[in-house]
GROMACS .gro file of C-alpha atoms in nm:
model
  308
    1MET     CA    1  -8.463   0.381   4.472
    2ARG     CA    2  -8.218   0.429   4.760
    3ALA     CA    3  -8.429   0.217   4.993
    4SER     CA    4  -8.339  -0.095   4.796
    5PHE     CA    5  -7.973  -0.053   4.881
    6LEU     CA    6  -8.046  -0.056   5.253
    7ILE     CA    7  -8.201  -0.399   5.204
    8PHE     CA    8  -7.896  -0.521   5.010
    9LEU     CA    9  -7.677  -0.400   5.295
   10LEU     CA   10  -7.808  -0.650   5.543
   11THR     CA   11  -7.992  -0.932   5.371
   12PHE     CA   12  -7.863  -1.250   5.217
   13HIS     CA   13  -7.938  -1.354   4.859
   14PHE     CA   14  -7.850  -1.658   4.656
   15ILE     CA   15  -7.540  -1.636   4.442
   16SER     CA   16  -7.504  -1.699   4.072
   17PHE     CA   17  -7.151  -1.777   3.967
   18SER     CA   18  -6.993  -1.687   3.637
   19GLN     CA   19  -6.631  -1.644   3.551
   20GLU     CA   20  -6.452  -1.569   3.232
   21ASP     CA   21  -6.147  -1.770   3.140
   22ASN     CA   22  -5.826  -1.617   3.263
   23PRO     CA   23  -5.503  -1.813   3.204
   24ILE     CA   24  -5.308  -1.645   3.485
   25GLU     CA   25  -5.575  -1.691   3.750
   26THR     CA   26  -5.522  -1.973   4.001
   27SER     CA   27  -5.783  -2.098   4.246
   28ILE     CA   28  -5.653  -2.141   4.602
   29VAL     CA   29  -5.819  -2.310   4.900
   30ILE     CA   30  -5.722  -2.126   5.218
   31ASN     CA   31  -5.922  -2.346   5.456
   32GLU     CA   32  -6.260  -2.517   5.484
   33HIS     CA   33  -6.439  -2.183   5.469
   34ILE     CA   34  -6.243  -1.979   5.219
   35GLU     CA   35  -6.153  -2.025   4.853
   36GLY     CA   36  -6.035  -1.758   4.616
   37SER     CA   37  -5.840  -1.657   4.308
   38LEU     CA   38  -5.477  -1.553   4.294
   39LEU     CA   39  -5.408  -1.336   3.993
   40LEU     CA   40  -5.047  -1.282   3.890
   41PRO     CA   41  -4.893  -1.050   3.630
   42GLU     CA   42  -4.806  -1.211   3.298
   43ASN     CA   43  -4.447  -1.272   3.407
   44ALA     CA   44  -4.584  -1.448   3.720
   45ASN     CA   45  -4.373  -1.215   3.930
   46SER     CA   46  -4.462  -0.940   4.175
   47ASP     CA   47  -4.329  -0.799   4.500
   48TYR     CA   48  -4.677  -0.689   4.600
   49LEU     CA   49  -4.994  -0.876   4.691
   50ALA     CA   50  -5.327  -0.699   4.739
   51ILE     CA   51  -5.590  -0.899   4.929
   52ILE     CA   52  -5.937  -0.778   4.828
   53ILE     CA   53  -6.215  -0.813   5.087
   54ALA     CA   54  -6.574  -0.786   4.963
   55GLY     CA   55  -6.863  -0.590   5.111
   56SER     CA   56  -7.194  -0.688   5.268
   57GLY     CA   57  -7.408  -0.990   5.197
   58PRO     CA   58  -7.314  -1.314   5.021
   59THR     CA   59  -7.066  -1.155   4.784
   60ASP     CA   60  -6.842  -1.375   4.574
   61ARG     CA   61  -6.481  -1.317   4.477
   62ASP     CA   62  -6.583  -1.117   4.170
   63GLY     CA   63  -6.805  -0.877   4.365
   64ASN     CA   64  -7.134  -1.039   4.260
   65GLN     CA   65  -7.455  -1.149   4.429
   66ASN     CA   66  -7.767  -1.304   4.284
   67PHE     CA   67  -7.929  -1.050   4.049
   68LEU     CA   68  -7.635  -0.816   4.110
   69LYS     CA   69  -7.355  -0.889   3.868
   70SER     CA   70  -7.104  -0.610   3.815
   71ASN     CA   71  -6.777  -0.808   3.832
   72ASN     CA   72  -6.633  -0.497   3.996
   73LEU     CA   73  -6.389  -0.677   4.227
   74LYS     CA   74  -6.272  -0.901   3.945
   75LYS     CA   75  -6.214  -0.594   3.730
   76LEU     CA   76  -6.024  -0.426   4.012
   77ALA     CA   77  -5.804  -0.734   4.052
   78GLN     CA   78  -5.736  -0.755   3.679
   79ALA     CA   79  -5.656  -0.385   3.654
   80LEU     CA   80  -5.413  -0.395   3.945
   81THR     CA   81  -5.245  -0.705   3.806
   82LYS     CA   82  -5.184  -0.518   3.481
   83GLU     CA   83  -5.001  -0.264   3.697
   84GLY     CA   84  -4.772  -0.539   3.827
   85ILE     CA   85  -4.957  -0.601   4.154
   86ALA     CA   86  -5.067  -0.956   4.235
   87THR     CA   87  -5.416  -0.986   4.382
   88PHE     CA   88  -5.613  -1.239   4.582
   89ARG     CA   89  -5.990  -1.213   4.608
   90TYR     CA   90  -6.213  -1.467   4.775
   91ASP     CA   91  -6.571  -1.578   4.819
   92LYS     CA   92  -6.715  -1.487   5.157
   93ARG     CA   93  -6.782  -1.799   5.363
   94ILE     CA   94  -7.158  -1.757   5.324
   95VAL     CA   95  -7.114  -1.811   4.948
   96LYS     CA   96  -6.972  -2.159   4.997
   97GLN     CA   97  -7.244  -2.240   5.247
   98ILE     CA   98  -7.516  -2.136   5.003
   99ARG     CA   99  -7.363  -2.343   4.726
  100LYS     CA  100  -7.366  -2.648   4.953
  101GLY     CA  101  -7.716  -2.572   5.082
  102ASN     CA  102  -7.590  -2.558   5.438
  103VAL     CA  103  -7.610  -2.199   5.560
  104ASP     CA  104  -7.493  -2.134   5.914
  105LYS     CA  105  -7.760  -1.916   6.074
  106ASN     CA  106  -7.523  -1.839   6.358
  107ILE     CA  107  -7.266  -1.670   6.134
  108MET     CA  108  -7.120  -1.359   6.293
  109PHE     CA  109  -6.934  -1.051   6.174
  110ASP     CA  110  -6.630  -1.176   6.365
  111ASP     CA  111  -6.623  -1.481   6.136
  112PHE     CA  112  -6.543  -1.251   5.843
  113VAL     CA  113  -6.253  -1.102   6.038
  114THR     CA  114  -6.125  -1.451   6.116
  115ASP     CA  115  -6.141  -1.537   5.746
  116ALA     CA  116  -5.951  -1.224   5.642
  117SER     CA  117  -5.684  -1.293   5.903
  118SER     CA  118  -5.654  -1.650   5.776
  119VAL     CA  119  -5.590  -1.522   5.424
  120VAL     CA  120  -5.320  -1.287   5.549
  121ASP     CA  121  -5.158  -1.567   5.749
  122TYR     CA  122  -5.164  -1.801   5.449
  123PHE     CA  123  -4.980  -1.566   5.217
  124HIS     CA  124  -4.742  -1.447   5.486
  125ASN     CA  125  -4.643  -1.807   5.551
  126GLN     CA  126  -4.600  -1.869   5.178
  127ALA     CA  127  -4.341  -1.588   5.172
  128GLN     CA  128  -4.403  -1.538   4.801
  129PHE     CA  129  -4.448  -1.161   4.822
  130LYS     CA  130  -4.237  -0.893   4.988
  131SER     CA  131  -4.534  -0.675   5.076
  132ILE     CA  132  -4.898  -0.756   5.159
  133TYR     CA  133  -5.176  -0.499   5.135
  134ILE     CA  134  -5.542  -0.524   5.233
  135ILE     CA  135  -5.811  -0.361   5.019
  136GLY     CA  136  -6.146  -0.360   5.198
  137HIS     CA  137  -6.460  -0.257   5.010
  138SER     CA  138  -6.763  -0.129   5.205
  139GLN     CA  139  -6.817  -0.370   5.497
  140GLY     CA  140  -6.481  -0.517   5.396
  141SER     CA  141  -6.314  -0.193   5.503
  142LEU     CA  142  -6.397  -0.258   5.868
  143VAL     CA  143  -6.319  -0.628   5.830
  144GLY     CA  144  -5.982  -0.534   5.684
  145MET     CA  145  -5.903  -0.290   5.965
  146LEU     CA  146  -5.969  -0.558   6.223
  147ALA     CA  147  -5.754  -0.809   6.032
  148LEU     CA  148  -5.449  -0.581   6.020
  149SER     CA  149  -5.133  -0.709   6.184
  150GLU     CA  150  -4.756  -0.678   6.161
  151LYS     CA  151  -4.782  -0.905   5.856
  152VAL     CA  152  -4.959  -0.633   5.655
  153ASN     CA  153  -4.772  -0.343   5.495
  154GLY     CA  154  -5.059  -0.114   5.403
  155PHE     CA  155  -5.437  -0.072   5.410
  156ILE     CA  156  -5.682   0.066   5.153
  157SER     CA  157  -6.038   0.150   5.251
  158LEU     CA  158  -6.282   0.163   4.958
  159ALA     CA  159  -6.619   0.315   5.047
  160GLY     CA  160  -6.570   0.228   5.413
  161ALA     CA  161  -6.790   0.378   5.683
  162GLY     CA  162  -6.650   0.598   5.957
  163GLN     CA  163  -6.951   0.554   6.182
  164THR     CA  164  -7.073   0.236   6.345
  165ILE     CA  165  -7.319   0.037   6.136
  166ASP     CA  166  -7.616   0.134   6.354
  167GLU     CA  167  -7.528   0.501   6.305
  168VAL     CA  168  -7.498   0.452   5.929
  169ILE     CA  169  -7.834   0.276   5.903
  170THR     CA  170  -8.008   0.526   6.130
  171GLU     CA  171  -7.878   0.807   5.912
  172GLN     CA  172  -8.010   0.633   5.600
  173ILE     CA  173  -8.350   0.583   5.759
  174GLN     CA  174  -8.356   0.948   5.863
  175LYS     CA  175  -8.311   1.047   5.499
  176MET     CA  176  -8.554   0.794   5.349
  177ALA     CA  177  -8.823   0.758   5.615
  178PRO     CA  178  -8.768   1.007   5.900
  179GLY     CA  179  -9.082   0.891   6.076
  180LEU     CA  180  -8.914   0.556   6.146
  181THR     CA  181  -8.594   0.699   6.293
  182GLU     CA  182  -8.699   0.680   6.656
  183ASP     CA  183  -8.819   0.319   6.618
  184ALA     CA  184  -8.486   0.225   6.461
  185GLN     CA  185  -8.290   0.388   6.741
  186LYS     CA  186  -8.494   0.203   7.003
  187THR     CA  187  -8.432  -0.127   6.828
  188PHE     CA  188  -8.060  -0.065   6.804
  189GLU     CA  189  -8.049   0.010   7.178
  190ILE     CA  190  -8.190  -0.338   7.241
  191LEU     CA  191  -7.938  -0.495   7.005
  192LYS     CA  192  -7.655  -0.313   7.183
  193LYS     CA  193  -7.744  -0.513   7.494
  194GLY     CA  194  -7.704  -0.838   7.298
  195GLU     CA  195  -8.076  -0.900   7.301
  196THR     CA  196  -8.320  -0.959   7.014
  197THR     CA  197  -8.665  -0.814   6.955
  198THR     CA  198  -8.967  -0.824   6.726
  199ASP     CA  199  -9.101  -0.496   6.857
  200TYR     CA  200  -9.045  -0.274   6.554
  201PRO     CA  201  -9.264  -0.149   6.267
  202PRO     CA  202  -9.316  -0.387   5.971
  203ALA     CA  203  -9.153  -0.124   5.749
  204LEU     CA  204  -8.822  -0.199   5.922
  205ALA     CA  205  -8.846  -0.577   5.885
  206SER     CA  206  -8.585  -0.588   5.608
  207VAL     CA  207  -8.335  -0.423   5.842
  208PHE     CA  208  -8.415  -0.599   6.167
  209ASN     CA  209  -8.486  -0.953   6.053
  210ILE     CA  210  -8.476  -1.162   6.371
  211ASP     CA  211  -8.228  -1.408   6.220
  212THR     CA  212  -7.972  -1.138   6.144
  213GLN     CA  213  -8.005  -0.938   6.466
  214PRO     CA  214  -7.718  -1.122   6.645
  215PHE     CA  215  -7.498  -1.054   6.342
  216ILE     CA  216  -7.586  -0.684   6.354
  217SER     CA  217  -7.521  -0.673   6.729
  218ASN     CA  218  -7.176  -0.818   6.670
  219TRP     CA  219  -7.107  -0.578   6.381
  220MET     CA  220  -7.219  -0.260   6.556
  221GLN     CA  221  -6.984  -0.301   6.850
  222TYR     CA  222  -6.690  -0.197   6.629
  223LYS     CA  223  -6.612   0.173   6.588
  224PRO     CA  224  -6.419   0.232   6.265
  225LYS     CA  225  -6.286   0.572   6.367
  226GLU     CA  226  -6.139   0.437   6.688
  227ILE     CA  227  -5.988   0.137   6.511
  228ILE     CA  228  -5.830   0.330   6.226
  229SER     CA  229  -5.690   0.590   6.465
  230GLU     CA  230  -5.458   0.323   6.603
  231VAL     CA  231  -5.333   0.198   6.265
  232GLU     CA  232  -4.968   0.285   6.212
  233ILE     CA  233  -4.905   0.138   5.866
  234PRO     CA  234  -4.974   0.346   5.551
  235ILE     CA  235  -5.345   0.401   5.480
  236LEU     CA  236  -5.532   0.510   5.169
  237ILE     CA  237  -5.898   0.609   5.210
  238VAL     CA  238  -6.105   0.624   4.890
  239ASN     CA  239  -6.464   0.728   4.828
  240GLY     CA  240  -6.672   0.841   4.534
  241THR     CA  241  -6.898   1.144   4.517
  242LYS     CA  242  -7.186   0.937   4.373
  243ASP     CA  243  -7.182   0.661   4.633
  244LEU     CA  244  -7.545   0.604   4.737
  245GLN     CA  245  -7.453   0.387   5.034
  246VAL     CA  246  -7.144   0.543   5.188
  247SER     CA  247  -7.109   0.920   5.169
  248VAL     CA  248  -6.790   1.116   5.127
  249GLU     CA  249  -6.843   1.237   5.482
  250GLU     CA  250  -6.773   0.883   5.605
  251ALA     CA  251  -6.433   0.894   5.432
  252ASN     CA  252  -6.366   1.235   5.583
  253GLN     CA  253  -6.437   1.098   5.929
  254LEU     CA  254  -6.186   0.817   5.877
  255LYS     CA  255  -5.928   1.070   5.759
  256GLU     CA  256  -5.990   1.291   6.062
  257ALA     CA  257  -5.940   0.990   6.288
  258ASN     CA  258  -5.600   0.917   6.134
  259THR     CA  259  -5.440   1.230   5.994
  260ASN     CA  260  -5.149   1.029   5.850
  261ALA     CA  261  -5.384   0.856   5.609
  262GLU     CA  262  -5.411   0.961   5.245
  263LEU     CA  263  -5.758   1.062   5.126
  264LYS     CA  264  -5.874   1.025   4.767
  265ILE     CA  265  -6.221   1.144   4.664
  266ILE     CA  266  -6.311   1.040   4.310
  267GLU     CA  267  -6.562   1.255   4.126
  268ASN     CA  268  -6.872   1.066   4.007
  269MET     CA  269  -6.755   0.724   4.129
  270ASN     CA  270  -7.031   0.515   4.286
  271HIS     CA  271  -7.034   0.230   4.536
  272ALA     CA  272  -6.975  -0.027   4.262
  273LEU     CA  273  -6.656   0.164   4.167
  274PHE     CA  274  -6.804   0.282   3.836
  275ILE     CA  275  -6.811   0.639   3.704
  276ILE     CA  276  -7.172   0.760   3.681
  277GLU     CA  277  -7.253   1.065   3.471
  278GLY     CA  278  -7.632   1.044   3.511
  279ASP     CA  279  -7.889   1.030   3.790
  280ASP     CA  280  -7.969   0.786   4.071
  281LEU     CA  281  -8.150   0.554   3.829
  282GLU     CA  282  -7.837   0.508   3.620
  283ASN     CA  283  -7.641   0.470   3.941
  284SER     CA  284  -7.857   0.191   4.078
  285LYS     CA  285  -7.882   0.008   3.745
  286SER     CA  286  -7.503  -0.002   3.721
  287TYR     CA  287  -7.488  -0.254   4.005
  288ASN     CA  288  -7.602  -0.512   3.754
  289GLU     CA  289  -7.413  -0.388   3.450
  290SER     CA  290  -7.103  -0.597   3.411
  291PHE     CA  291  -7.011  -0.427   3.082
  292ARG     CA  292  -6.897  -0.117   3.271
  293SER     CA  293  -6.534  -0.041   3.350
  294ILE     CA  294  -6.422   0.051   3.698
  295SER     CA  295  -6.271   0.392   3.760
  296SER     CA  296  -5.923   0.427   3.607
  297GLU     CA  297  -5.853   0.699   3.863
  298LEU     CA  298  -5.919   0.443   4.135
  299VAL     CA  299  -5.676   0.195   3.983
  300GLU     CA  300  -5.410   0.463   3.950
  301ALA     CA  301  -5.457   0.578   4.311
  302ILE     CA  302  -5.427   0.227   4.453
  303SER     CA  303  -5.136   0.130   4.229
  304SER     CA  304  -4.940   0.443   4.316
  305PHE     CA  305  -5.006   0.393   4.687
  306ILE     CA  306  -4.890   0.031   4.686
  307LYS     CA  307  -4.581   0.085   4.471
  308LYS     CA  308  -4.444   0.385   4.662
   0.00000   0.00000   0.00000
């Protein structure tokens, strides 16, 4: 069951869009690549803005991909707004490209950082909010770290890796298919040189698709622990004990790299930000169960951190 999540980590899927009506939600076009939703408290007033950055793949502003609809990022935004915190969440640029049937095969990890920085710049220039925070989920944690600037007042990492992406994937392969570990390491060594290869076992094809290898090469050059160690603004690091993709140890590594950061480990929370009482089957099924509620402990932790 865990193997399927490794595929979701790096492959692109088509998006299905669905949004419920929300009278206080306003769509905003940041630039030609990025569109998103600004959600304001009922009184349309807030000193705080939380920019939510999604994780891997073609994830939309609500946290959904094709066949994976949890609405987890939408629920997070709505919950924070009820706490008096405005939120902005946006479709990753690949989402818009898929909708238009014009996918850029040369898209790079750095493009996501550019997009996040553009969002920060937009709202900073609007001067509508006194404080801007970045909330990065999964891959969005690293994107958010790289987009930090003097315009941002605080950073929240949700299920963010402490290791480089090649280390994370190699560790997953070691657990699921140890016989393929050496082949994966050899392939990553080639990618580190900025080269591509087809010399890997068919069983690793979902990880090392030739079209995504340049993207992975770009992604793996960034070392989250080194980056977060230099962050001087307030940091909150959050992880769940039932996260199948990013272990608590990854959060601990980020905390060790920046001892000033706050660390919050939430019992039984999974990667989709849901509380899971059962086994891995329940855990994996929850990724497509939009009826679930996100962790209230998560909402409280983020709200308290932002409103300090």
